[in-house]
PDB file of C-alpha atoms in Angstrom:
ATOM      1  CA  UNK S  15      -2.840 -13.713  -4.735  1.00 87.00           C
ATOM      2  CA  UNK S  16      -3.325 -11.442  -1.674  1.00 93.00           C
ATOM      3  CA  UNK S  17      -4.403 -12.352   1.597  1.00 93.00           C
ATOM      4  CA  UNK S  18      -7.929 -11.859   1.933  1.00 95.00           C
ATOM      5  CA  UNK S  19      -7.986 -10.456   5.476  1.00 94.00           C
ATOM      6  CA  UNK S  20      -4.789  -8.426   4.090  1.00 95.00           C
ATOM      7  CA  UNK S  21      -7.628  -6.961   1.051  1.00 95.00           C
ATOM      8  CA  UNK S  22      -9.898  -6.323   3.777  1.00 95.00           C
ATOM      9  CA  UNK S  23      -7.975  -4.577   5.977  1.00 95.00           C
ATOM     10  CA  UNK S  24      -6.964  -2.717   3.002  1.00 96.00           C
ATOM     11  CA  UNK S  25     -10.329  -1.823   1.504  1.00 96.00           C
ATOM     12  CA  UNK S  26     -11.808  -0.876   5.475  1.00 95.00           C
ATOM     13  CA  UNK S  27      -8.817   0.782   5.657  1.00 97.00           C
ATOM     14  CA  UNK S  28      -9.017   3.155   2.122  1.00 97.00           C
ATOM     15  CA  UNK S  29     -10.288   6.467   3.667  1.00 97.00           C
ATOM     16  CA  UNK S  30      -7.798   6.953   6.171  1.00 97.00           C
ATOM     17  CA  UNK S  31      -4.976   6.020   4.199  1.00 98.00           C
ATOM     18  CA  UNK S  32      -6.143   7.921   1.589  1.00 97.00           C
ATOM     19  CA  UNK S  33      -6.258  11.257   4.287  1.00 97.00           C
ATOM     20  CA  UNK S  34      -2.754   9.821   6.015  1.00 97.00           C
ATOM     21  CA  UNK S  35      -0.889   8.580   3.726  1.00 96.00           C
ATOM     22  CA  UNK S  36       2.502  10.589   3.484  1.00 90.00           C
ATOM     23  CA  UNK S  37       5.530  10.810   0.958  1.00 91.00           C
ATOM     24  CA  UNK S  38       4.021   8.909  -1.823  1.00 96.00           C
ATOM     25  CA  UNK S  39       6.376   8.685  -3.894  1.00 96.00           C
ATOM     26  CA  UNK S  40       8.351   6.884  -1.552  1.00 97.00           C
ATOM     27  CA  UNK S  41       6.460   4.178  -0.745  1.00 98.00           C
ATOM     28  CA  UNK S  42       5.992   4.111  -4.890  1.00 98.00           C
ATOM     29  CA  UNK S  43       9.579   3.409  -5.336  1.00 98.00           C
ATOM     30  CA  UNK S  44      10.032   1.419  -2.804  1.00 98.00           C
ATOM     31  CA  UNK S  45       7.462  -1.082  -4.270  1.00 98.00           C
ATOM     32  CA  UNK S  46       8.844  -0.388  -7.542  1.00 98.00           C
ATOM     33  CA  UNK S  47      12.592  -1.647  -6.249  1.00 98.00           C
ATOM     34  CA  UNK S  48      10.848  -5.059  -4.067  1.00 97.00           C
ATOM     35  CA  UNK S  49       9.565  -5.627  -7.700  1.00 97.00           C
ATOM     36  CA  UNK S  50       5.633  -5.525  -6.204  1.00 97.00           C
ATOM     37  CA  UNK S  51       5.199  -3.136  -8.744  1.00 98.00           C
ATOM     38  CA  UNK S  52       6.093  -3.421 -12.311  1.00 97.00           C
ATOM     39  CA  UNK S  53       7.096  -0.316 -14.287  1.00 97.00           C
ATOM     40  CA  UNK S  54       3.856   0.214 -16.326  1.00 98.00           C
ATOM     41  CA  UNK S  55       1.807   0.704 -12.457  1.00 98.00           C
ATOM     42  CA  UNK S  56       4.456   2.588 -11.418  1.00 98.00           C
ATOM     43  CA  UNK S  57       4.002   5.047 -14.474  1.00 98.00           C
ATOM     44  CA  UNK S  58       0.045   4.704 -13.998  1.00 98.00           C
ATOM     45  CA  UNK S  59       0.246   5.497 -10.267  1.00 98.00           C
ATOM     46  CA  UNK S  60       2.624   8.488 -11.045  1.00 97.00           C
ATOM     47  CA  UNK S  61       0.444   9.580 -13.508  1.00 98.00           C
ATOM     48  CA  UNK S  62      -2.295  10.704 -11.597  1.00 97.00           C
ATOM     49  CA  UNK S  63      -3.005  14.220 -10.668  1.00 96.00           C
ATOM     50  CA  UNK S  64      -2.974  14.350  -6.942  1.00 96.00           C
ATOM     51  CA  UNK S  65      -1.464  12.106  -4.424  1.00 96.00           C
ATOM     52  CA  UNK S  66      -4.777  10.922  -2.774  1.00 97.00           C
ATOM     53  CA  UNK S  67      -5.674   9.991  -6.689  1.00 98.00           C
ATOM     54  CA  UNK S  68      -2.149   8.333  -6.633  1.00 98.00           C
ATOM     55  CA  UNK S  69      -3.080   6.080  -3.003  1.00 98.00           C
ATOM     56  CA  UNK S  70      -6.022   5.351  -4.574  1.00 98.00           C
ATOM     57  CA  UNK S  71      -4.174   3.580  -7.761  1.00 98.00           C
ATOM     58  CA  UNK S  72      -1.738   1.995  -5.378  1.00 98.00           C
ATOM     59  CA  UNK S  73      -4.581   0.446  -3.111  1.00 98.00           C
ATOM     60  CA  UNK S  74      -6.289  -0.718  -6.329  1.00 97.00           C
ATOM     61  CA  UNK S  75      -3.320  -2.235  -7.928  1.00 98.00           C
ATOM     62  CA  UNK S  76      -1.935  -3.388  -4.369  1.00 98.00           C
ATOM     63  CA  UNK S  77      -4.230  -6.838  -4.272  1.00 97.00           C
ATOM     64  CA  UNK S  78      -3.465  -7.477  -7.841  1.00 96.00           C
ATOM     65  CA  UNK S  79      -0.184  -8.536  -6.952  1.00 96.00           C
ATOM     66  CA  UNK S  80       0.590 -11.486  -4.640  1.00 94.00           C
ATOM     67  CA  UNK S  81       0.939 -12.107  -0.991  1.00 94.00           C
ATOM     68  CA  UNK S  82       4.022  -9.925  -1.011  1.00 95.00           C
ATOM     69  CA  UNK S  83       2.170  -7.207  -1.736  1.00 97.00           C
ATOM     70  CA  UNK S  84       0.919  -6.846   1.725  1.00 97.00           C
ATOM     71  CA  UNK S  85       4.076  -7.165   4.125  1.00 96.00           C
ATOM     72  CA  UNK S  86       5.978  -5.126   1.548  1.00 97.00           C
ATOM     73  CA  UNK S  87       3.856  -2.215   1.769  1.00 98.00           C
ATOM     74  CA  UNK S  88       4.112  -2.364   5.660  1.00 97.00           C
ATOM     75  CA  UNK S  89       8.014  -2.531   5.341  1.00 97.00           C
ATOM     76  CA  UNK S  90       7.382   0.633   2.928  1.00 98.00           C
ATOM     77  CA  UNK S  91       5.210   2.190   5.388  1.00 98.00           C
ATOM     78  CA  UNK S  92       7.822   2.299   7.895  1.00 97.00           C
ATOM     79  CA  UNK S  93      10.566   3.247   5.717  1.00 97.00           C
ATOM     80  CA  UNK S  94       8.622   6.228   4.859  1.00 97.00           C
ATOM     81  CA  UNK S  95       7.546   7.473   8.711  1.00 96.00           C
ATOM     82  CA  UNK S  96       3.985   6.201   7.746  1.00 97.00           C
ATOM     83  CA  UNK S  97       3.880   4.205  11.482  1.00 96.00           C
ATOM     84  CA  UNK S  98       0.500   5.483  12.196  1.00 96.00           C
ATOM     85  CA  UNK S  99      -1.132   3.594   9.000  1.00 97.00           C
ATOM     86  CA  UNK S 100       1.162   0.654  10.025  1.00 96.00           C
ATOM     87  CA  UNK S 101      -0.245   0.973  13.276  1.00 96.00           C
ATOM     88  CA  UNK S 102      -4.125   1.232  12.007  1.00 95.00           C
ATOM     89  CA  UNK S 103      -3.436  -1.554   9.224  1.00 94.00           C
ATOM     90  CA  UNK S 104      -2.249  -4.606  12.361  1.00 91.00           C
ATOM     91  CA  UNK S 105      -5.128  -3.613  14.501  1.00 91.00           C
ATOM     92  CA  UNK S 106      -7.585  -3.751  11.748  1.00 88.00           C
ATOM     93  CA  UNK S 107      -6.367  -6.752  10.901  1.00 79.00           C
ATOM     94  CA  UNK S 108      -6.383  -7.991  14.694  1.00 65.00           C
ATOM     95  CA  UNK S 109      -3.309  -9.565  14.395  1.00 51.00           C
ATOM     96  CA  UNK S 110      -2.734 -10.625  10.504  1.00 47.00           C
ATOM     97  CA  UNK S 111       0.491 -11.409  10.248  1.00 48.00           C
ATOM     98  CA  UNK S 112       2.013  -8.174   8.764  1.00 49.00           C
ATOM     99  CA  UNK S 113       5.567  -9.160   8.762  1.00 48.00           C
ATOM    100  CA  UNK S 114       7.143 -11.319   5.406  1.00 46.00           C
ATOM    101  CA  UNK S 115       7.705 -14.300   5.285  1.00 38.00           C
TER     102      UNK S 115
END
């Protein structure tokens, strides 16, 4: 199960992520390849309309599955040029460990 500072963090986190967030789909597959999501989210998250509707699947589905979830949506994060949210999500967290184990 995920952290609970890392759902937290998360769920304090939701609006500006939501607003922030950028290249999606990148961050989707990304997940997808760490195996943090399985292909039936994936196709759920895709499915959405818009890509705030699609953050908003991923942060729901994100705490659903394990403490790997966390760190690898940080690494994801960064792969993607999303350093600002990375940035937001370690000082909200005041120093949860956001790297994996």
């Amino acid at each position: 199960r995920m952290d609970e500072k890392h759902k937290t963090v998360l769920k304090g986190l939701r609006p500006f992520i939501v607003q922030n967030l950028g290249f999606i789909m990148g961050i989707i597959d990304i997940l997808f390849s760490k195996e943090v999501l399985c292909e039936d989210e994936k196709d759920t998250i895709v499915a959405e309309k818009t890509p705030q509707q699609q953050i908003r699947c991923l942060l729901d589905t994100l705490p659903r599955r394990g403490e790997n979830a966390f760190p690898s949506f940080i690494e994801a994060l960064k792969e993607t040029g999303n350093e600002h949210i990375v940035k937001k999500l370690e000082q909200q967290g005041e120093g949860a460990s956001c790297s994996p184990t």
